[in-house]
């Protein structure tokens, strides 16, 4: 995969660049998304729960920084699929993506509200797509810089970019590209 997206394959990199421009111009501006400090890597291994008090503690802020908060929520939802452990070796299981009910429960707790508006769900849905492309590109970089002997970053990149395209088709209104 790293070779598939290397400089010798400029067409694929150009295609990914076009996808980034699409997100920047057509998707993200549709929402007046809140920007704040985000963890940006809310997989289960980075969420600790103290057993007696049930208090939640986030750890590993390696990717933390200013971002759109729906990106952080979308990342958390995408991480349900896994694919990041040595055993999974780059193969997420998207059937584990949270149900609509689970998403609403999370959004109610996150926003401290009893009502989840459809716009809120649509905004997170858009950032699910953004998040797939982000981590797909990250995995291409990891495959180039670290190799794939210990973890198959190439497979992970391929799966995340493929899921981006699936989500894009679901996100787009009929008869558009």
Coordinates of N, CA and C in Angstrom, one line a residue:
X1 N 0.8 -1.2 0.0 CA 0.0 0.0 0.0 C 0.9 1.2 0.0
X2 N 1.9 1.3 0.8 CA 2.8 2.4 0.8 C 3.3 2.6 -0.6
X3 N 3.7 1.5 -1.2 CA 4.2 1.6 -2.6 C 3.1 2.1 -3.5
X4 N 1.9 1.6 -3.3 CA 0.8 2.0 -4.1 C 0.5 3.5 -4.1
X5 N 0.9 4.2 -3.0 CA 0.7 5.6 -2.9 C 2.0 6.3 -2.9
X6 N 3.1 5.7 -3.4 CA 4.4 6.4 -3.5 C 4.4 7.4 -4.6
X7 N 5.6 8.1 -4.7 CA 5.7 9.1 -5.7 C 5.6 8.5 -7.1
X8 N 5.9 7.2 -7.3 CA 5.7 6.6 -8.6 C 4.3 6.4 -9.0
X9 N 3.4 6.7 -8.2 CA 2.0 6.5 -8.4 C 1.3 7.8 -8.2
X10 N 1.7 8.8 -8.9 CA 1.2 10.2 -8.7 C -0.3 10.3 -8.9
X11 N -0.9 9.5 -9.7 CA -2.4 9.6 -10.0 C -3.2 9.3 -8.7
X12 N -2.7 8.3 -7.9 CA -3.4 8.0 -6.7 C -3.3 9.1 -5.7
X13 N -2.1 9.6 -5.6 CA -1.9 10.7 -4.6 C -2.7 11.9 -5.0
X14 N -2.7 12.2 -6.3 CA -3.5 13.3 -6.8 C -5.0 13.1 -6.5
X15 N -5.4 11.9 -6.6 CA -6.8 11.5 -6.3 C -7.1 11.8 -4.8
X16 N -6.2 11.4 -3.9 CA -6.3 11.7 -2.5 C -6.3 13.2 -2.2
X17 N -5.5 13.9 -3.0 CA -5.5 15.4 -2.8 C -6.8 16.0 -3.2
X18 N -7.4 15.4 -4.3 CA -8.7 15.9 -4.7 C -9.8 15.6 -3.7
X19 N -9.7 14.5 -3.0 CA -10.6 14.2 -1.9 C -10.5 15.1 -0.8
X20 N -9.2 15.5 -0.4 CA -9.0 16.5 0.6 C -9.7 17.8 0.3
X21 N -9.5 18.3 -1.0 CA -10.1 19.5 -1.4 C -11.6 19.4 -1.4
X22 N -12.2 18.3 -1.8 CA -13.6 18.1 -1.7 C -14.1 18.3 -0.3
X23 N -13.5 17.6 0.7 CA -13.9 17.7 2.1 C -13.7 19.2 2.6
X24 N -12.7 19.8 2.2 CA -12.4 21.2 2.6 C -13.4 22.2 2.1
X25 N -13.8 22.0 0.8 CA -14.7 22.9 0.2 C -16.2 22.6 0.2
X26 N -16.5 21.3 0.2 CA -17.9 20.9 0.1 C -18.5 20.3 1.4
X27 N -17.7 19.8 2.2 CA -18.3 19.1 3.4 C -18.2 19.9 4.7
X28 N -17.0 20.2 5.0 CA -16.8 20.9 6.3 C -17.5 22.3 6.4
X29 N -17.5 23.1 5.3 CA -18.2 24.4 5.4 C -19.7 24.3 5.6
X30 N -20.3 23.2 5.4 CA -21.8 23.0 5.6 C -22.2 23.2 7.0
X31 N -21.3 23.0 7.9 CA -21.6 23.0 9.3 C -20.8 24.1 10.0
X32 N -21.4 24.7 11.1 CA -20.8 25.7 11.9 C -20.2 24.9 13.1
X33 N -19.3 24.0 12.8 CA -18.8 23.1 13.8 C -18.0 23.8 14.9
X34 N -18.2 23.4 16.1 CA -17.5 23.9 17.3 C -16.0 23.4 17.1
X35 N -15.1 24.3 17.4 CA -13.7 24.0 17.4 C -13.2 24.1 18.9
X36 N -12.5 23.1 19.3 CA -12.0 23.1 20.7 C -10.8 22.1 20.8
X37 N -10.3 21.9 22.0 CA -9.3 20.9 22.2 C -9.9 19.6 22.1
X38 N -9.3 18.7 21.2 CA -9.7 17.4 21.0 C -8.6 16.4 21.3
X39 N -9.0 15.2 21.7 CA -8.1 14.1 21.9 C -7.6 13.6 20.6
X40 N -8.5 13.4 19.6 CA -8.2 12.9 18.3 C -7.8 11.5 18.1
X41 N -7.9 10.7 19.2 CA -7.5 9.3 19.1 C -8.3 8.5 20.2
X42 N -9.6 8.7 20.3 CA -10.4 8.1 21.3 C -10.8 6.6 21.1
X43 N -9.8 5.8 20.9 CA -10.0 4.4 20.9 C -10.2 3.8 22.3
X44 N -10.7 2.6 22.5 CA -11.0 2.1 23.8 C -9.8 2.1 24.7
X45 N -8.6 1.8 24.2 CA -7.4 1.7 25.0 C -7.0 3.0 25.6
X46 N -7.6 4.1 25.1 CA -7.2 5.5 25.6 C -8.3 6.0 26.5
X47 N -9.3 5.2 26.9 CA -10.4 5.6 27.8 C -10.3 4.7 29.0
X48 N -10.0 5.2 30.2 CA -9.9 4.5 31.4 C -11.1 4.8 32.3
X49 N -11.7 3.8 32.9 CA -12.8 4.0 33.8 C -12.3 3.5 35.2
X50 N -12.4 4.4 36.2 CA -12.1 4.0 37.6 C -13.2 3.2 38.1
X51 N -13.0 1.9 38.5 CA -14.1 1.0 38.8 C -15.0 1.4 39.9
X52 N -14.5 2.0 41.0 CA -15.4 2.3 42.1 C -16.2 3.5 41.9
X53 N -15.7 4.6 41.2 CA -16.4 5.8 41.0 C -17.0 5.9 39.6
X54 N -16.6 5.0 38.7 CA -17.0 5.1 37.3 C -16.6 6.4 36.6
X55 N -15.6 7.1 37.2 CA -15.1 8.3 36.6 C -14.2 7.9 35.4
X56 N -14.4 8.7 34.3 CA -13.7 8.4 33.1 C -12.4 9.3 33.0
X57 N -11.3 8.7 32.6 CA -10.0 9.4 32.5 C -9.5 9.0 31.1
X58 N -9.2 10.1 30.3 CA -8.6 9.9 29.0 C -7.1 9.9 29.1
X59 N -6.5 9.0 28.3 CA -5.0 9.0 28.4 C -4.5 9.1 27.0
X60 N -3.2 9.2 26.8 CA -2.4 9.2 25.6 C -2.9 10.4 24.7
X61 N -2.4 11.5 24.9 CA -2.8 12.7 24.2 C -1.8 13.0 23.0
X62 N -1.2 12.0 22.5 CA -0.2 12.2 21.5 C -0.7 12.9 20.3
X63 N -1.9 12.7 19.9 CA -2.5 13.4 18.8 C -3.5 14.5 19.2
X64 N -3.5 14.9 20.5 CA -4.4 15.9 21.0 C -4.0 17.3 20.4
X65 N -5.1 18.1 20.2 CA -4.9 19.5 19.7 C -6.2 20.1 19.3
X66 N -6.1 21.3 18.8 CA -7.3 22.0 18.3 C -7.9 21.4 17.1
X67 N -9.2 21.1 17.1 CA -9.8 20.5 16.0 C -11.3 20.7 16.1
X68 N -12.1 20.3 15.1 CA -13.5 20.3 15.2 C -14.0 19.2 16.1
X69 N -14.8 19.6 17.1 CA -15.3 18.5 18.1 C -16.0 17.4 17.4
X70 N -16.8 17.6 16.3 CA -17.4 16.5 15.7 C -16.4 15.4 15.1
X71 N -15.2 15.9 14.8 CA -14.1 15.0 14.3 C -13.8 14.0 15.5
X72 N -13.7 14.6 16.7 CA -13.4 13.8 17.9 C -14.4 12.7 18.1
X73 N -15.7 13.1 18.0 CA -16.8 12.2 18.2 C -16.8 11.1 17.1
X74 N -16.6 11.6 15.8 CA -16.6 10.6 14.7 C -15.4 9.6 14.9
X75 N -14.3 10.1 15.3 CA -13.2 9.2 15.6 C -13.5 8.2 16.6
X76 N -14.2 8.6 17.7 CA -14.6 7.6 18.7 C -15.5 6.6 18.1
X77 N -16.5 7.0 17.3 CA -17.4 6.0 16.7 C -16.6 5.1 15.7
X78 N -15.7 5.6 14.9 CA -15.0 4.8 14.0 C -14.1 3.8 14.7
X79 N -13.6 4.2 15.9 CA -12.7 3.3 16.6 C -13.5 2.0 17.2
X80 N -14.8 2.0 17.2 CA -15.5 0.8 17.6 C -15.2 -0.3 16.6
X81 N -14.8 0.0 15.4 CA -14.5 -1.0 14.4 C -13.2 -1.7 14.6
X82 N -12.3 -1.1 15.4 CA -11.0 -1.7 15.7 C -10.1 -1.6 14.5
X83 N -9.3 -2.7 14.4 CA -8.4 -2.8 13.3 C -7.0 -2.3 13.7
X84 N -6.8 -1.8 14.9 CA -5.6 -1.2 15.3 C -4.7 -2.1 16.2
X85 N -5.2 -3.3 16.6 CA -4.4 -4.2 17.4 C -3.6 -5.1 16.5
X86 N -2.5 -5.7 17.1 CA -1.7 -6.6 16.3 C -2.5 -7.8 15.8
X87 N -3.4 -8.3 16.6 CA -4.3 -9.4 16.2 C -5.1 -9.0 15.0
X88 N -5.7 -7.8 15.0 CA -6.6 -7.4 13.9 C -5.7 -7.0 12.7
X89 N -4.5 -6.6 12.9 CA -3.5 -6.3 11.9 C -4.1 -5.4 10.7
X90 N -4.7 -4.4 11.0 CA -5.2 -3.4 10.0 C -6.5 -3.7 9.4
X91 N -7.3 -4.6 10.0 CA -8.6 -5.0 9.4 C -9.7 -4.6 10.4
X92 N -10.3 -3.4 10.2 CA -11.4 -3.1 11.0 C -12.7 -3.9 10.7
X93 N -13.6 -4.0 11.7 CA -14.8 -4.7 11.5 C -15.9 -3.6 11.6
X94 N -16.4 -3.0 10.5 CA -17.3 -1.9 10.5 C -18.7 -2.3 10.9
X95 N -19.0 -3.6 11.1 CA -20.3 -4.0 11.7 C -20.4 -3.6 13.1
X96 N -19.2 -3.3 13.8 CA -19.2 -2.9 15.2 C -19.5 -1.4 15.3
X97 N -19.6 -0.6 14.2 CA -19.9 0.8 14.3 C -21.1 1.0 15.2
X98 N -21.1 2.0 16.0 CA -22.3 2.2 16.9 C -23.6 2.4 16.2
X99 N -24.6 1.8 16.8 CA -26.0 1.9 16.2 C -26.4 3.4 16.4
X100 N -27.5 3.7 15.7 CA -28.1 5.1 15.8 C -28.4 5.4 17.3
X101 N -29.0 4.4 18.0 CA -29.3 4.5 19.4 C -28.1 4.8 20.2
X102 N -27.0 4.1 20.0 CA -25.8 4.3 20.7 C -25.2 5.6 20.4
X103 N -25.2 6.0 19.2 CA -24.7 7.4 18.8 C -25.5 8.5 19.5
X104 N -26.8 8.3 19.6 CA -27.7 9.3 20.2 C -27.4 9.4 21.7
X105 N -27.2 8.2 22.4 CA -26.9 8.1 23.8 C -25.5 8.9 24.0
X106 N -24.6 8.6 23.2 CA -23.3 9.2 23.4 C -23.4 10.8 23.2
X107 N -24.1 11.2 22.1 CA -24.2 12.6 21.9 C -25.0 13.3 23.0
X108 N -26.0 12.7 23.6 CA -26.7 13.2 24.7 C -25.8 13.5 25.9
X109 N -25.0 12.5 26.2 CA -24.0 12.6 27.3 C -22.9 13.7 27.0
X110 N -22.4 13.7 25.7 CA -21.4 14.6 25.3 C -21.8 16.0 25.4
X111 N -23.0 16.3 24.9 CA -23.6 17.6 24.8 C -24.5 18.0 26.0
X112 N -24.6 17.0 27.0 CA -25.4 17.2 28.2 C -26.8 17.8 27.8
X113 N -27.5 17.0 27.0 CA -28.8 17.3 26.5 C -29.7 16.1 26.4
X114 N -31.0 16.3 26.5 CA -31.9 15.2 26.4 C -32.3 14.9 25.0
X115 N -32.0 15.8 24.0 CA -32.5 15.7 22.7 C -31.3 15.8 21.7
X116 N -31.2 14.9 20.8 CA -30.2 14.9 19.8 C -30.9 15.3 18.5
X117 N -30.5 16.4 17.9 CA -31.1 16.9 16.7 C -30.5 16.2 15.5
X118 N -31.3 16.1 14.4 CA -30.8 15.4 13.2 C -29.6 16.1 12.7
X119 N -29.5 17.5 12.7 CA -28.3 18.2 12.3 C -27.0 17.7 13.0
X120 N -27.2 17.5 14.3 CA -26.0 17.0 15.0 C -25.5 15.6 14.5
X121 N -26.4 14.7 14.2 CA -26.1 13.4 13.7 C -25.5 13.6 12.3
X122 N -26.0 14.5 11.4 CA -25.5 14.7 10.1 C -24.1 15.2 10.1
X123 N -23.8 16.1 11.1 CA -22.5 16.7 11.2 C -21.5 15.7 11.6
X124 N -21.8 14.8 12.5 CA -20.9 13.8 12.9 C -20.7 12.8 11.8
X125 N -21.8 12.5 11.1 CA -21.7 11.6 9.9 C -20.7 12.2 8.9
X126 N -20.7 13.4 8.6 CA -19.8 14.1 7.7 C -18.3 13.9 8.2
X127 N -18.2 14.1 9.5 CA -16.8 13.9 10.1 C -16.4 12.5 10.2
X128 N -17.3 11.5 10.2 CA -16.9 10.1 10.1 C -16.1 9.9 8.8
X129 N -16.6 10.5 7.7 CA -16.0 10.4 6.4 C -14.6 11.1 6.5
X130 N -14.5 12.3 7.0 CA -13.3 13.0 7.2 C -12.3 12.2 8.0
X131 N -12.7 11.6 9.0 CA -11.9 10.8 9.9 C -11.3 9.6 9.2
X132 N -12.1 8.9 8.4 CA -11.5 7.8 7.6 C -10.4 8.2 6.7
X133 N -10.5 9.3 6.0 CA -9.5 9.7 5.1 C -8.3 10.2 5.9
X134 N -8.5 10.9 7.0 CA -7.4 11.3 7.9 C -6.5 10.1 8.3
X135 N -7.1 9.1 8.9 CA -6.4 7.9 9.4 C -5.8 7.1 8.3
X136 N -6.5 7.1 7.1 CA -6.0 6.4 6.0 C -4.7 7.0 5.5
X137 N -4.6 8.3 5.4 CA -3.4 9.0 5.1 C -2.3 8.9 6.1
X138 N -2.7 8.9 7.4 CA -1.8 8.7 8.5 C -1.1 7.3 8.3
X139 N -1.9 6.3 8.0 CA -1.4 4.9 7.8 C -0.4 4.8 6.7
X140 N -0.7 5.5 5.6 CA 0.3 5.5 4.5 C 1.6 6.1 4.9
X141 N 1.6 7.2 5.7 CA 2.8 7.7 6.3 C 3.5 6.7 7.2
X142 N 2.7 6.1 8.0 CA 3.3 5.1 8.9 C 4.0 3.9 8.2
X143 N 3.3 3.5 7.1 CA 3.9 2.4 6.3 C 5.2 2.7 5.7
X144 N 5.3 4.0 5.3 CA 6.5 4.5 4.7 C 7.6 4.7 5.7
X145 N 7.3 5.2 6.9 CA 8.3 5.6 7.9 C 8.6 4.4 8.8
X146 N 7.7 3.5 9.1 CA 7.9 2.5 10.1 C 7.9 1.1 9.5
X147 N 7.4 1.0 8.2 CA 7.3 -0.4 7.6 C 6.1 -1.1 8.1
X148 N 5.9 -2.3 7.7 CA 4.7 -3.1 8.0 C 5.0 -4.4 8.7
X149 N 6.2 -4.6 9.2 CA 6.6 -5.8 9.8 C 5.8 -6.1 11.1
X150 N 5.7 -5.1 11.9 CA 5.0 -5.3 13.2 C 3.5 -5.1 13.1
X151 N 3.1 -4.2 12.2 CA 1.7 -4.0 12.0 C 1.5 -3.6 10.5
X152 N 0.4 -4.1 9.9 CA 0.2 -3.9 8.5 C -0.5 -2.5 8.3
X153 N 0.3 -1.5 8.3 CA -0.3 -0.1 8.1 C -0.8 0.0 6.7
X154 N -0.3 -0.7 5.7 CA -0.8 -0.7 4.3 C -2.2 -1.2 4.3
X155 N -2.5 -2.3 4.9 CA -3.8 -2.9 5.0 C -4.8 -1.9 5.7
X156 N -4.3 -1.3 6.8 CA -5.1 -0.4 7.5 C -5.4 0.8 6.7
X157 N -4.5 1.4 5.9 CA -4.7 2.5 5.0 C -5.7 2.1 4.0
X158 N -5.5 1.0 3.4 CA -6.5 0.6 2.3 C -7.9 0.5 2.9
X159 N -8.0 -0.1 4.1 CA -9.4 -0.3 4.6 C -10.0 1.1 5.0
X160 N -9.2 2.0 5.6 CA -9.8 3.3 6.0 C -10.1 4.1 4.7
X161 N -9.3 4.1 3.7 CA -9.6 4.8 2.5 C -10.8 4.2 1.8
X162 N -10.9 2.9 1.8 CA -12.0 2.3 1.2 C -13.3 2.6 1.9
X163 N -13.3 2.7 3.2 CA -14.4 3.0 4.0 C -14.8 4.5 3.8
X164 N -13.8 5.3 3.6 CA -14.1 6.7 3.3 C -14.9 6.8 2.0
X165 N -14.6 6.1 1.0 CA -15.3 6.1 -0.3 C -16.7 5.5 -0.1
X166 N -16.9 4.5 0.7 CA -18.2 4.0 1.0 C -19.1 5.0 1.7
X167 N -18.5 5.7 2.7 CA -19.2 6.7 3.5 C -19.5 7.9 2.6
X168 N -18.6 8.2 1.7 CA -18.8 9.4 0.7 C -20.1 9.1 -0.1
X169 N -20.2 7.9 -0.6 CA -21.3 7.5 -1.5 C -22.6 7.6 -0.7
X170 N -22.6 7.2 0.6 CA -23.8 7.3 1.4 C -24.1 8.7 1.8
X171 N -23.1 9.6 1.9 CA -23.2 10.9 2.3 C -23.8 11.8 1.2
X172 N -23.3 11.5 0.0 CA -23.7 12.4 -1.1 C -25.2 12.2 -1.5
X173 N -25.8 13.3 -1.8 CA -27.2 13.2 -2.3 C -27.2 12.4 -3.6
X174 N -28.3 11.8 -4.0 CA -28.4 11.0 -5.3 C -27.9 11.9 -6.5
X175 N -27.3 11.2 -7.4 CA -26.9 11.8 -8.7 C -25.8 12.8 -8.6
X176 N -24.9 12.6 -7.6 CA -23.7 13.5 -7.5 C -22.5 12.6 -7.3
X177 N -21.3 13.1 -7.5 CA -20.1 12.4 -7.3 C -19.3 12.9 -6.1

